[in-house]
Amino acid sequence: MTAPKALVAGNWKMNGLKAATSEINRLNDLINEKGAKCDVLICPPFTLISTLVDTGAKHVAIGAQDCHMNVSGAHTGDISAEMIKELGCDHIIVGHSERRADHAESNETVKAKAAAAQAQGAIAIICVGETIDEREAGKALDIVTSQVKASIPDDATADNTIIAYEPVWAIGTGKVPTAADVEEVHAAVRDVLIDRFGSAGDNINILYGGSVKASNANELMSVANVNGALVGGASLKADDFYGIISAYDQIG
Ligand code: PEP
């Protein structure tokens, strides 16, 4: 099995004004000077996508945090994958737990959004993860594997699919699962991907997300079947985020 090239992705959530352009420039400069052994992506709010794409930062791809399931139409306030793609984004996050919770997005909705992203030629980063109650009830593996199965579109390929495992209780809390727990979930997700895509399932990035920071990145990113990170808070400042990216300098 050949591991895919790792991806360290930042999710800025509802943070950032135009002044945050300086963070992209700084991040690009850091990677230019010191290198990066993984791909690097920032998903800012929709309002900043064009501004950040226009920086021309060649080491930092810009993506989106969500899209609508339809291409166009009467959906006030929504943004389609076609619109996002036109701005120059190749990655769209779907099914983040904050969207599943705040906007009542079901696996079916997430699947439709992922399909919409992929139909436009974008890579869907499909987020899954259990709540603390589900983990404590011993249901984490069942929940996560059923979310993965139910959220991957029927026409998805291994090339346009990324999974982000983000335990809900680890997001923004400073709590992280043990390496053994991460390994167990990522192995189960890998099995689902291989069942679904055959050997190509080995090449799909499975990101870990939830309170990743420079000080724990090495341990988390070294876990088997962890092929990168989805990072919230620690992606807002270029120097913090570069600390996570540079964890890959030590990982073979
Ligand atoms: C996230 O929102 O995807 C996330 C992982 O956030 P944080 O890194 O802040 O926990």
GROMACS .gro file of N, CA and C and ligand atoms in nm, residues 11 13 96 98 127 166 170-174 208-212 230-235, ligand 1:
model
   76
   11ASN      N    1  -0.961   2.512   0.840
   11ASN     CA    2  -1.102   2.555   0.830
   11ASN      C    3  -1.115   2.680   0.914
   13LYS      N    4  -1.368   2.862   0.946
   13LYS     CA    5  -1.505   2.882   0.997
   13LYS      C    6  -1.550   3.027   0.971
   96HIS      N    7  -1.943   1.917   0.786
   96HIS     CA    8  -1.876   1.949   0.913
   96HIS      C    9  -1.978   1.936   1.026
   98GLU      N   10  -2.041   2.111   1.270
   98GLU     CA   11  -2.114   2.235   1.303
   98GLU      C   12  -2.230   2.256   1.206
  127CYS      N   13  -1.690   1.523   0.620
  127CYS     CA   14  -1.659   1.515   0.764
  127CYS      C   15  -1.755   1.419   0.835
  166GLU      N   16  -1.356   1.367   1.256
  166GLU     CA   17  -1.349   1.471   1.358
  166GLU      C   18  -1.445   1.436   1.472
  170ALA      N   19  -1.404   1.668   2.030
  170ALA     CA   20  -1.264   1.715   2.025
  170ALA      C   21  -1.252   1.848   1.951
  171ILE      N   22  -1.359   1.892   1.887
  171ILE     CA   23  -1.350   2.013   1.806
  171ILE      C   24  -1.356   2.137   1.894
  172GLY      N   25  -1.249   2.213   1.891
  172GLY     CA   26  -1.243   2.340   1.963
  172GLY      C   27  -1.240   2.325   2.114
  173THR      N   28  -1.215   2.206   2.165
  173THR     CA   29  -1.221   2.183   2.310
  173THR      C   30  -1.084   2.164   2.375
  174GLY      N   31  -0.982   2.140   2.293
  174GLY     CA   32  -0.851   2.108   2.348
  174GLY      C   33  -0.840   1.961   2.388
  208TYR      N   34  -0.746   1.358   1.019
  208TYR     CA   35  -0.796   1.366   1.156
  208TYR      C   36  -0.819   1.513   1.187
  209GLY      N   37  -0.927   1.545   1.255
  209GLY     CA   38  -0.952   1.682   1.299
  209GLY      C   39  -1.008   1.685   1.439
  210GLY      N   40  -0.971   1.788   1.514
  210GLY     CA   41  -1.018   1.805   1.651
  210GLY      C   42  -0.902   1.843   1.740
  211SER      N   43  -0.890   1.977   1.764
  211SER     CA   44  -0.787   2.029   1.854
  211SER      C   45  -0.644   1.991   1.813
  212VAL      N   46  -0.620   1.983   1.682
  212VAL     CA   47  -0.481   1.961   1.638
  212VAL      C   48  -0.406   2.092   1.653
  230LEU      N   49  -0.745   1.817   0.956
  230LEU     CA   50  -0.836   1.929   0.933
  230LEU      C   51  -0.831   2.011   1.062
  231VAL      N   52  -0.793   2.137   1.047
  231VAL     CA   53  -0.757   2.218   1.163
  231VAL      C   54  -0.843   2.344   1.168
  232GLY      N   55  -0.905   2.370   1.282
  232GLY     CA   56  -0.983   2.492   1.300
  232GLY      C   57  -0.898   2.603   1.358
  233GLY      N   58  -0.906   2.620   1.490
  233GLY     CA   59  -0.842   2.733   1.559
  233GLY      C   60  -0.696   2.755   1.522
  234ALA      N   61  -0.620   2.647   1.516
  234ALA     CA   62  -0.476   2.662   1.493
  234ALA      C   63  -0.441   2.687   1.346
  235SER      N   64  -0.544   2.706   1.263
  235SER     CA   65  -0.514   2.739   1.122
  235SER      C   66  -0.524   2.888   1.095
  253PEP     C1   67  -1.267   2.191   1.289
  253PEP     O1   68  -1.347   2.280   1.304
  253PEP     O2   69  -1.274   2.122   1.186
  253PEP     C2   70  -1.168   2.169   1.392
  253PEP     C3   71  -1.104   2.057   1.392
  253PEP     O3   72  -1.152   2.268   1.486
  253PEP     P1   73  -1.035   2.275   1.598
  253PEP     O4   74  -0.907   2.243   1.528
  253PEP     O5   75  -1.039   2.417   1.645
  253PEP     O6   76  -1.069   2.177   1.702
   0.00000   0.00000   0.00000
